[in-house]
PDB file of C-alpha atoms in Angstrom:
ATOM      1  CA  ALA G   1     -13.691  -5.392  -9.105  1.00 72.00           C
ATOM      2  CA  GLN G   2     -12.739  -5.634  -5.193  1.00 82.00           C
ATOM      3  CA  THR G   3     -13.429  -2.269  -3.099  1.00 92.00           C
ATOM      4  CA  VAL G   4     -12.028  -1.285  -0.113  1.00 96.00           C
ATOM      5  CA  THR G   5     -13.784   1.314   2.020  1.00 97.00           C
ATOM      6  CA  GLN G   6     -12.796   3.341   5.426  1.00 97.00           C
ATOM      7  CA  SER G   7     -15.546   5.195   6.611  1.00 95.00           C
ATOM      8  CA  GLN G   8     -13.793   7.009   9.089  1.00 96.00           C
ATOM      9  CA  PRO G   9     -11.126   9.961   7.705  1.00 96.00           C
ATOM     10  CA  GLU G  10     -10.001  10.286  11.242  1.00 97.00           C
ATOM     11  CA  MET G  11      -9.882   8.868  14.752  1.00 97.00           C
ATOM     12  CA  SER G  12      -8.882   9.963  18.093  1.00 97.00           C
ATOM     13  CA  VAL G  13      -7.754   7.683  21.421  1.00 97.00           C
ATOM     14  CA  GLN G  14      -6.413   8.627  24.958  1.00 97.00           C
ATOM     15  CA  GLU G  15      -3.381   6.965  25.474  1.00 97.00           C
ATOM     16  CA  ALA G  16      -3.425   3.504  27.106  1.00 97.00           C
ATOM     17  CA  GLU G  17      -7.110   3.693  25.765  1.00 97.00           C
ATOM     18  CA  THR G  18      -8.481   1.040  22.913  1.00 98.00           C
ATOM     19  CA  VAL G  19      -9.722   2.043  19.466  1.00 98.00           C
ATOM     20  CA  THR G  20     -11.253   0.714  16.495  1.00 98.00           C
ATOM     21  CA  LEU G  21     -10.991   1.428  13.043  1.00 98.00           C
ATOM     22  CA  SER G  22     -13.593   0.365  10.689  1.00 98.00           C
ATOM     23  CA  CYS G  23     -13.301  -1.447   6.946  1.00 98.00           C
ATOM     24  CA  THR G  24     -15.440  -2.906   4.849  1.00 97.00           C
ATOM     25  CA  TYR G  25     -14.658  -4.096   1.284  1.00 96.00           C
ATOM     26  CA  ASP G  26     -16.105  -5.932  -1.573  1.00 94.00           C
ATOM     27  CA  THR G  27     -16.039  -9.038  -3.829  1.00 91.00           C
ATOM     28  CA  SER G  28     -17.013 -11.942  -5.389  1.00 88.00           C
ATOM     29  CA  GLU G  29     -13.944 -14.354  -4.501  1.00 86.00           C
ATOM     30  CA  SER G  30     -13.931 -16.828  -1.649  1.00 84.00           C
ATOM     31  CA  ASP G  31     -10.668 -17.077  -0.839  1.00 86.00           C
ATOM     32  CA  TYR G  32      -8.489 -13.557  -0.328  1.00 91.00           C
ATOM     33  CA  TYR G  33      -6.365 -11.930   2.401  1.00 92.00           C
ATOM     34  CA  LEU G  34      -7.051  -8.475   4.200  1.00 94.00           C
ATOM     35  CA  PHE G  35      -4.148  -6.675   5.712  1.00 95.00           C
ATOM     36  CA  TRP G  36      -3.749  -3.250   7.720  1.00 97.00           C
ATOM     37  CA  TYR G  37      -1.044  -0.973   7.071  1.00 97.00           C
ATOM     38  CA  LYS G  38       0.496   1.654   9.168  1.00 97.00           C
ATOM     39  CA  GLN G  39       1.871   4.718   7.784  1.00 95.00           C
ATOM     40  CA  PRO G  40       3.717   7.319   9.178  1.00 93.00           C
ATOM     41  CA  PRO G  41       4.783  10.556   8.338  1.00 86.00           C
ATOM     42  CA  SER G  42       8.254   8.847   6.956  1.00 82.00           C
ATOM     43  CA  ARG G  43       5.410   7.338   4.309  1.00 83.00           C
ATOM     44  CA  GLN G  44       7.307   3.871   4.846  1.00 87.00           C
ATOM     45  CA  MET G  45       4.160   0.806   4.493  1.00 92.00           C
ATOM     46  CA  ILE G  46       4.130  -1.253   7.803  1.00 93.00           C
ATOM     47  CA  LEU G  47       2.133  -4.334   8.127  1.00 93.00           C
ATOM     48  CA  VAL G  48       0.381  -4.426  11.237  1.00 96.00           C
ATOM     49  CA  ILE G  49      -1.869  -7.612  10.713  1.00 95.00           C
ATOM     50  CA  ARG G  50      -3.003 -10.054   7.993  1.00 94.00           C
ATOM     51  CA  GLN G  51      -6.386 -12.249   7.856  1.00 94.00           C
ATOM     52  CA  GLU G  52      -6.894 -14.970   6.047  1.00 91.00           C
ATOM     53  CA  ALA G  53     -10.384 -15.363   4.628  1.00 91.00           C
ATOM     54  CA  TYR G  54     -10.428 -19.002   4.757  1.00 89.00           C
ATOM     55  CA  LYS G  55      -9.242 -18.724   8.629  1.00 88.00           C
ATOM     56  CA  GLN G  56     -12.228 -18.319  10.961  1.00 85.00           C
ATOM     57  CA  GLN G  57     -10.484 -17.570  14.142  1.00 92.00           C
ATOM     58  CA  ASN G  58      -9.332 -13.557  14.264  1.00 95.00           C
ATOM     59  CA  ALA G  59      -5.539 -12.599  13.956  1.00 94.00           C
ATOM     60  CA  THR G  60      -3.938 -11.243  16.642  1.00 94.00           C
ATOM     61  CA  GLU G  61      -0.446  -9.327  16.790  1.00 93.00           C
ATOM     62  CA  ASN G  62       0.134  -8.092  20.307  1.00 95.00           C
ATOM     63  CA  ARG G  63      -1.712  -4.945  21.176  1.00 97.00           C
ATOM     64  CA  PHE G  64      -3.407  -5.460  17.674  1.00 98.00           C
ATOM     65  CA  SER G  65      -5.839  -7.554  16.878  1.00 97.00           C
ATOM     66  CA  VAL G  66      -9.483  -7.853  14.278  1.00 97.00           C
ATOM     67  CA  ASN G  67     -12.784  -8.535  14.077  1.00 97.00           C
ATOM     68  CA  PHE G  68     -12.852 -10.410  10.521  1.00 96.00           C
ATOM     69  CA  GLN G  69     -16.840 -10.901   9.622  1.00 95.00           C
ATOM     70  CA  LYS G  70     -16.642 -12.948   6.471  1.00 93.00           C
ATOM     71  CA  ALA G  71     -20.132 -12.759   5.821  1.00 93.00           C
ATOM     72  CA  ALA G  72     -20.811  -8.814   6.393  1.00 95.00           C
ATOM     73  CA  LYS G  73     -17.507  -8.108   4.338  1.00 95.00           C
ATOM     74  CA  SER G  74     -16.117  -6.306   7.685  1.00 96.00           C
ATOM     75  CA  PHE G  75     -12.353  -5.850   9.009  1.00 97.00           C
ATOM     76  CA  SER G  76     -11.908  -3.785  11.540  1.00 98.00           C
ATOM     77  CA  LEU G  77      -8.870  -3.218  13.444  1.00 98.00           C
ATOM     78  CA  LYS G  78      -8.709  -3.036  17.579  1.00 98.00           C
ATOM     79  CA  ILE G  79      -5.605  -0.859  18.934  1.00 98.00           C
ATOM     80  CA  SER G  80      -5.329  -2.139  22.687  1.00 98.00           C
ATOM     81  CA  ASP G  81      -3.326   0.102  25.068  1.00 97.00           C
ATOM     82  CA  SER G  82      -2.402   2.576  22.259  1.00 97.00           C
ATOM     83  CA  GLN G  83       0.874   4.097  22.530  1.00 97.00           C
ATOM     84  CA  LEU G  84       2.141   7.652  20.754  1.00 96.00           C
ATOM     85  CA  GLY G  85       3.884   5.736  18.497  1.00 95.00           C
ATOM     86  CA  ASP G  86       0.829   4.195  17.154  1.00 97.00           C
ATOM     87  CA  ALA G  87      -0.510   7.575  15.806  1.00 97.00           C
ATOM     88  CA  ALA G  88      -0.325   7.389  12.124  1.00 97.00           C
ATOM     89  CA  MET G  89      -2.457   6.625   8.753  1.00 97.00           C
ATOM     90  CA  TYR G  90      -3.836   3.075   8.702  1.00 98.00           C
ATOM     91  CA  PHE G  91      -4.979   1.825   5.235  1.00 97.00           C
ATOM     92  CA  CYS G  92      -7.117  -1.522   4.921  1.00 97.00           C
ATOM     93  CA  ALA G  93      -6.199  -3.574   2.280  1.00 95.00           C
ATOM     94  CA  TYR G  94      -7.087  -6.377   0.085  1.00 94.00           C
ATOM     95  CA  GLY G  95      -5.077  -8.990  -1.952  1.00 90.00           C
ATOM     96  CA  GLY G  96      -7.481 -11.533  -3.521  1.00 82.00           C
ATOM     97  CA  THR G  97      -5.782 -14.643  -5.688  1.00 73.00           C
ATOM     98  CA  SER G  98      -7.445 -13.721  -9.059  1.00 66.00           C
ATOM     99  CA  TYR G  99      -5.667 -10.374  -8.964  1.00 63.00           C
ATOM    100  CA  GLY G 100      -2.507 -10.218  -7.902  1.00 71.00           C
ATOM    101  CA  LYS G 101      -2.320  -6.665  -6.317  1.00 80.00           C
ATOM    102  CA  LEU G 102      -3.185  -4.916  -2.900  1.00 88.00           C
ATOM    103  CA  THR G 103      -6.579  -2.716  -3.182  1.00 92.00           C
ATOM    104  CA  PHE G 104      -6.320  -0.051  -0.671  1.00 95.00           C
ATOM    105  CA  GLY G 105      -9.261   1.664   1.023  1.00 96.00           C
ATOM    106  CA  GLN G 106      -9.085   5.395   1.537  1.00 96.00           C
ATOM    107  CA  GLY G 107      -7.117   5.620   5.138  1.00 96.00           C
ATOM    108  CA  THR G 108      -7.552   6.689   8.409  1.00 97.00           C
ATOM    109  CA  ILE G 109      -5.489   9.112  10.096  1.00 97.00           C
ATOM    110  CA  LEU G 110      -5.349   7.824  14.203  1.00 97.00           C
ATOM    111  CA  THR G 111      -4.431  10.837  16.508  1.00 97.00           C
ATOM    112  CA  VAL G 112      -3.018   9.189  20.161  1.00 97.00           C
ATOM    113  CA  HIS G 113      -3.381  11.843  22.876  1.00 96.00           C
ATOM    114  CA  PRO G 114      -1.187  12.069  25.752  1.00 94.00           C
TER     115      PRO G 114
ATOM    116  CA  GLU F   1      17.865  -8.441   4.983  1.00 64.00           C
ATOM    117  CA  ALA F   2      17.532  -5.322   3.069  1.00 79.00           C
ATOM    118  CA  GLY F   3      13.953  -3.995   2.628  1.00 92.00           C
ATOM    119  CA  VAL F   4      12.780  -2.529  -0.672  1.00 95.00           C
ATOM    120  CA  VAL F   5      14.782   0.281  -1.553  1.00 96.00           C
ATOM    121  CA  GLN F   6      13.850   3.759  -3.667  1.00 97.00           C
ATOM    122  CA  SER F   7      15.679   6.631  -4.902  1.00 96.00           C
ATOM    123  CA  PRO F   8      15.171   9.622  -5.002  1.00 97.00           C
ATOM    124  CA  ARG F   9      13.351  10.166  -1.614  1.00 95.00           C
ATOM    125  CA  TYR F  10      12.452  13.736  -3.158  1.00 96.00           C
ATOM    126  CA  LYS F  11      11.960  15.245  -6.424  1.00 97.00           C
ATOM    127  CA  ILE F  12      11.312  18.580  -7.331  1.00 97.00           C
ATOM    128  CA  ILE F  13      11.147  19.069 -10.867  1.00 97.00           C
ATOM    129  CA  GLU F  14       9.193  21.743 -13.269  1.00 97.00           C
ATOM    130  CA  LYS F  15       6.073  20.701 -15.576  1.00 96.00           C
ATOM    131  CA  LYS F  16       6.887  19.507 -18.569  1.00 96.00           C
ATOM    132  CA  GLN F  17      10.471  18.096 -17.372  1.00 97.00           C
ATOM    133  CA  PRO F  18      11.266  14.387 -16.909  1.00 97.00           C
ATOM    134  CA  VAL F  19      11.616  12.154 -14.024  1.00 98.00           C
ATOM    135  CA  ALA F  20      12.713   9.204 -13.050  1.00 98.00           C
ATOM    136  CA  PHE F  21      12.307   7.019 -10.009  1.00 97.00           C
ATOM    137  CA  TRP F  22      14.447   3.835  -9.359  1.00 97.00           C
ATOM    138  CA  CYS F  23      13.508   0.618  -6.818  1.00 97.00           C
ATOM    139  CA  ASN F  24      15.130  -2.461  -6.240  1.00 96.00           C
ATOM    140  CA  PRO F  25      12.812  -4.831  -4.206  1.00 95.00           C
ATOM    141  CA  ILE F  26      13.355  -7.512  -2.154  1.00 94.00           C
ATOM    142  CA  SER F  27      16.275 -10.487  -3.164  1.00 92.00           C
ATOM    143  CA  GLY F  28      14.497 -13.183  -4.612  1.00 90.00           C
ATOM    144  CA  HIS F  29      10.729 -11.337  -4.727  1.00 91.00           C
ATOM    145  CA  ASN F  30       9.308 -11.534  -7.737  1.00 90.00           C
ATOM    146  CA  THR F  31       6.579  -9.338  -8.107  1.00 91.00           C
ATOM    147  CA  LEU F  32       6.975  -5.601  -8.064  1.00 93.00           C
ATOM    148  CA  TYR F  33       4.512  -3.284  -7.870  1.00 94.00           C
ATOM    149  CA  TRP F  34       4.390   0.473  -8.568  1.00 96.00           C
ATOM    150  CA  TYR F  35       1.554   2.594  -6.473  1.00 96.00           C
ATOM    151  CA  ARG F  36       0.936   6.335  -6.125  1.00 97.00           C
ATOM    152  CA  GLN F  37      -0.214   7.947  -3.521  1.00 96.00           C
ATOM    153  CA  ASN F  38      -2.166  11.013  -3.825  1.00 95.00           C
ATOM    154  CA  LEU F  39      -2.068  13.347  -0.690  1.00 91.00           C
ATOM    155  CA  GLY F  40      -4.642  12.351   1.965  1.00 89.00           C
ATOM    156  CA  GLN F  41      -5.670   9.178  -0.244  1.00 92.00           C
ATOM    157  CA  GLY F  42      -4.781   5.205  -0.334  1.00 93.00           C
ATOM    158  CA  PRO F  43      -2.327   4.121  -2.907  1.00 94.00           C
ATOM    159  CA  GLU F  44      -3.209   2.918  -6.610  1.00 94.00           C
ATOM    160  CA  LEU F  45      -1.347   0.470  -8.163  1.00 93.00           C
ATOM    161  CA  LEU F  46       0.023   2.165 -11.446  1.00 96.00           C
ATOM    162  CA  ILE F  47       1.836  -1.376 -12.865  1.00 95.00           C
ATOM    163  CA  ARG F  48       2.793  -4.719 -11.753  1.00 93.00           C
ATOM    164  CA  TYR F  49       5.684  -7.060 -12.940  1.00 92.00           C
ATOM    165  CA  GLU F  50       5.919 -10.390 -12.433  1.00 89.00           C
ATOM    166  CA  ASN F  51       9.659 -10.889 -13.295  1.00 90.00           C
ATOM    167  CA  GLU F  52      10.130  -9.017 -16.062  1.00 90.00           C
ATOM    168  CA  GLU F  53       6.987  -9.366 -17.415  1.00 90.00           C
ATOM    169  CA  ALA F  54       4.173  -6.479 -17.201  1.00 91.00           C
ATOM    170  CA  VAL F  55       0.852  -8.842 -16.285  1.00 88.00           C
ATOM    171  CA  ASP F  56      -1.022  -5.423 -14.993  1.00 87.00           C
ATOM    172  CA  ASP F  57      -0.391  -1.601 -16.139  1.00 89.00           C
ATOM    173  CA  SER F  58      -4.140  -0.995 -16.602  1.00 87.00           C
ATOM    174  CA  GLN F  59      -3.706   1.881 -14.884  1.00 89.00           C
ATOM    175  CA  LEU F  60      -0.672   3.154 -16.032  1.00 92.00           C
ATOM    176  CA  PRO F  61      -1.039   6.749 -18.258  1.00 91.00           C
ATOM    177  CA  LYS F  62       0.684   5.202 -21.293  1.00 90.00           C
ATOM    178  CA  ASP F  63       1.013   8.364 -23.021  1.00 94.00           C
ATOM    179  CA  ARG F  64       3.743  10.205 -20.395  1.00 96.00           C
ATOM    180  CA  PHE F  65       4.597   7.277 -17.904  1.00 96.00           C
ATOM    181  CA  SER F  66       6.892   4.371 -18.618  1.00 96.00           C
ATOM    182  CA  ALA F  67       8.288   1.532 -16.518  1.00 96.00           C
ATOM    183  CA  GLU F  68      10.703  -1.328 -17.031  1.00 95.00           C
ATOM    184  CA  ARG F  69      12.017  -4.205 -15.179  1.00 95.00           C
ATOM    185  CA  LEU F  70      14.979  -5.383 -16.971  1.00 83.00           C
ATOM    186  CA  LYS F  71      16.077  -8.945 -15.657  1.00 84.00           C
ATOM    187  CA  GLY F  72      12.961  -9.377 -13.147  1.00 80.00           C
ATOM    188  CA  VAL F  73      15.121  -6.798 -10.770  1.00 90.00           C
ATOM    189  CA  ASP F  74      15.268  -3.424 -10.405  1.00 95.00           C
ATOM    190  CA  SER F  75      12.718  -1.363 -12.175  1.00 97.00           C
ATOM    191  CA  THR F  76      12.540   2.121 -13.324  1.00 97.00           C
ATOM    192  CA  LEU F  77       9.053   4.443 -13.193  1.00 97.00           C
ATOM    193  CA  LYS F  78       9.615   7.508 -16.035  1.00 97.00           C
ATOM    194  CA  ILE F  79       7.494  10.312 -16.823  1.00 97.00           C
ATOM    195  CA  GLN F  80       7.814  12.273 -19.579  1.00 96.00           C
ATOM    196  CA  PRO F  81       6.509  14.931 -19.679  1.00 96.00           C
ATOM    197  CA  ALA F  82       5.381  15.451 -16.142  1.00 96.00           C
ATOM    198  CA  GLU F  83       2.430  17.757 -15.085  1.00 96.00           C
ATOM    199  CA  LEU F  84       1.196  19.252 -12.119  1.00 96.00           C
ATOM    200  CA  GLY F  85      -0.940  16.812 -11.229  1.00 95.00           C
ATOM    201  CA  ASP F  86       1.515  14.044 -11.155  1.00 97.00           C
ATOM    202  CA  SER F  87       2.546  15.645  -7.970  1.00 97.00           C
ATOM    203  CA  ALA F  88       2.114  12.761  -5.545  1.00 97.00           C
ATOM    204  CA  VAL F  89       4.320  10.126  -3.370  1.00 96.00           C
ATOM    205  CA  TYR F  90       5.483   6.831  -6.003  1.00 97.00           C
ATOM    206  CA  LEU F  91       5.969   3.780  -3.848  1.00 97.00           C
ATOM    207  CA  CYS F  92       7.506   0.745  -5.030  1.00 96.00           C
ATOM    208  CA  ALA F  93       6.281  -2.682  -3.157  1.00 94.00           C
ATOM    209  CA  SER F  94       7.557  -6.384  -3.719  1.00 93.00           C
ATOM    210  CA  SER F  95       6.012  -9.812  -2.945  1.00 90.00           C
ATOM    211  CA  PRO F  96       7.491 -13.204  -3.299  1.00 86.00           C
ATOM    212  CA  GLY F  97       5.299 -14.119  -5.857  1.00 74.00           C
ATOM    213  CA  GLY F  98       1.604 -15.813  -6.653  1.00 67.00           C
ATOM    214  CA  ARG F  99      -0.752 -14.433  -4.579  1.00 66.00           C
ATOM    215  CA  VAL F 100      -0.279 -11.715  -2.642  1.00 65.00           C
ATOM    216  CA  THR F 101       0.028 -12.737   1.005  1.00 69.00           C
ATOM    217  CA  GLU F 102       2.088  -9.908   2.278  1.00 81.00           C
ATOM    218  CA  ALA F 103       4.052  -6.701   0.191  1.00 88.00           C
ATOM    219  CA  PHE F 104       6.778  -4.818   1.352  1.00 92.00           C
ATOM    220  CA  PHE F 105       6.894  -1.458   0.677  1.00 94.00           C
ATOM    221  CA  GLY F 106       9.850   0.839   0.539  1.00 95.00           C
ATOM    222  CA  GLN F 107      10.033   4.576   1.268  1.00 93.00           C
ATOM    223  CA  GLY F 108       8.221   6.024  -1.369  1.00 95.00           C
ATOM    224  CA  THR F 109       9.094   9.153  -3.954  1.00 96.00           C
ATOM    225  CA  ARG F 110       7.751  12.341  -2.893  1.00 96.00           C
ATOM    226  CA  LEU F 111       7.585  14.115  -6.324  1.00 97.00           C
ATOM    227  CA  THR F 112       6.597  17.698  -6.381  1.00 97.00           C
ATOM    228  CA  VAL F 113       6.011  19.486  -9.990  1.00 97.00           C
ATOM    229  CA  VAL F 114       6.002  22.982 -10.298  1.00 97.00           C
TER     230      VAL F 114
END
């Protein structure tokens, strides 16, 4: 079974600074997707960024980028130029090809200080 | 395009009472998920539908939980009778089908059992 681990229950960052959230996963599959979702207090899960395992190039979406290390099974999220609106719970998730579901980590609460 | 719609957003019930949640997925999405999210944790899959067929319900407590997806569109999740430990956020999500390239979430229903 796939597992996703987020070892940082909480992180904080100053506005305009950079922060990195960590995620590791375990799988025996070779083809899969990895995701970072943001969940603000409104509870709406919002997709931040997605990485396809067979692509070596790290995904980037504006201020958000990932460091995908397939051999190490590591998938970190870097937020540059942090904004107050980035404050939320962030979840790392795994989507495999054998199992048509998303498996989530425990989440990291991100606080952004003005 | 409308996103995933869930209702109600909040529900407070007494233990042993029944409760039902409703979900309308994004039009054309064959895969529908029900997740349960306990406070401060990541979502956990309860059941996954491919069209009208429940293809993964291994984590659904079948003694008290039931779900249906008539005609492969809307879905209802029911709990009868509710227990105190069922207090959580219930999230519905949908995806186009097949492998999980992306899942779109509703705003969830926060259930409080007193």
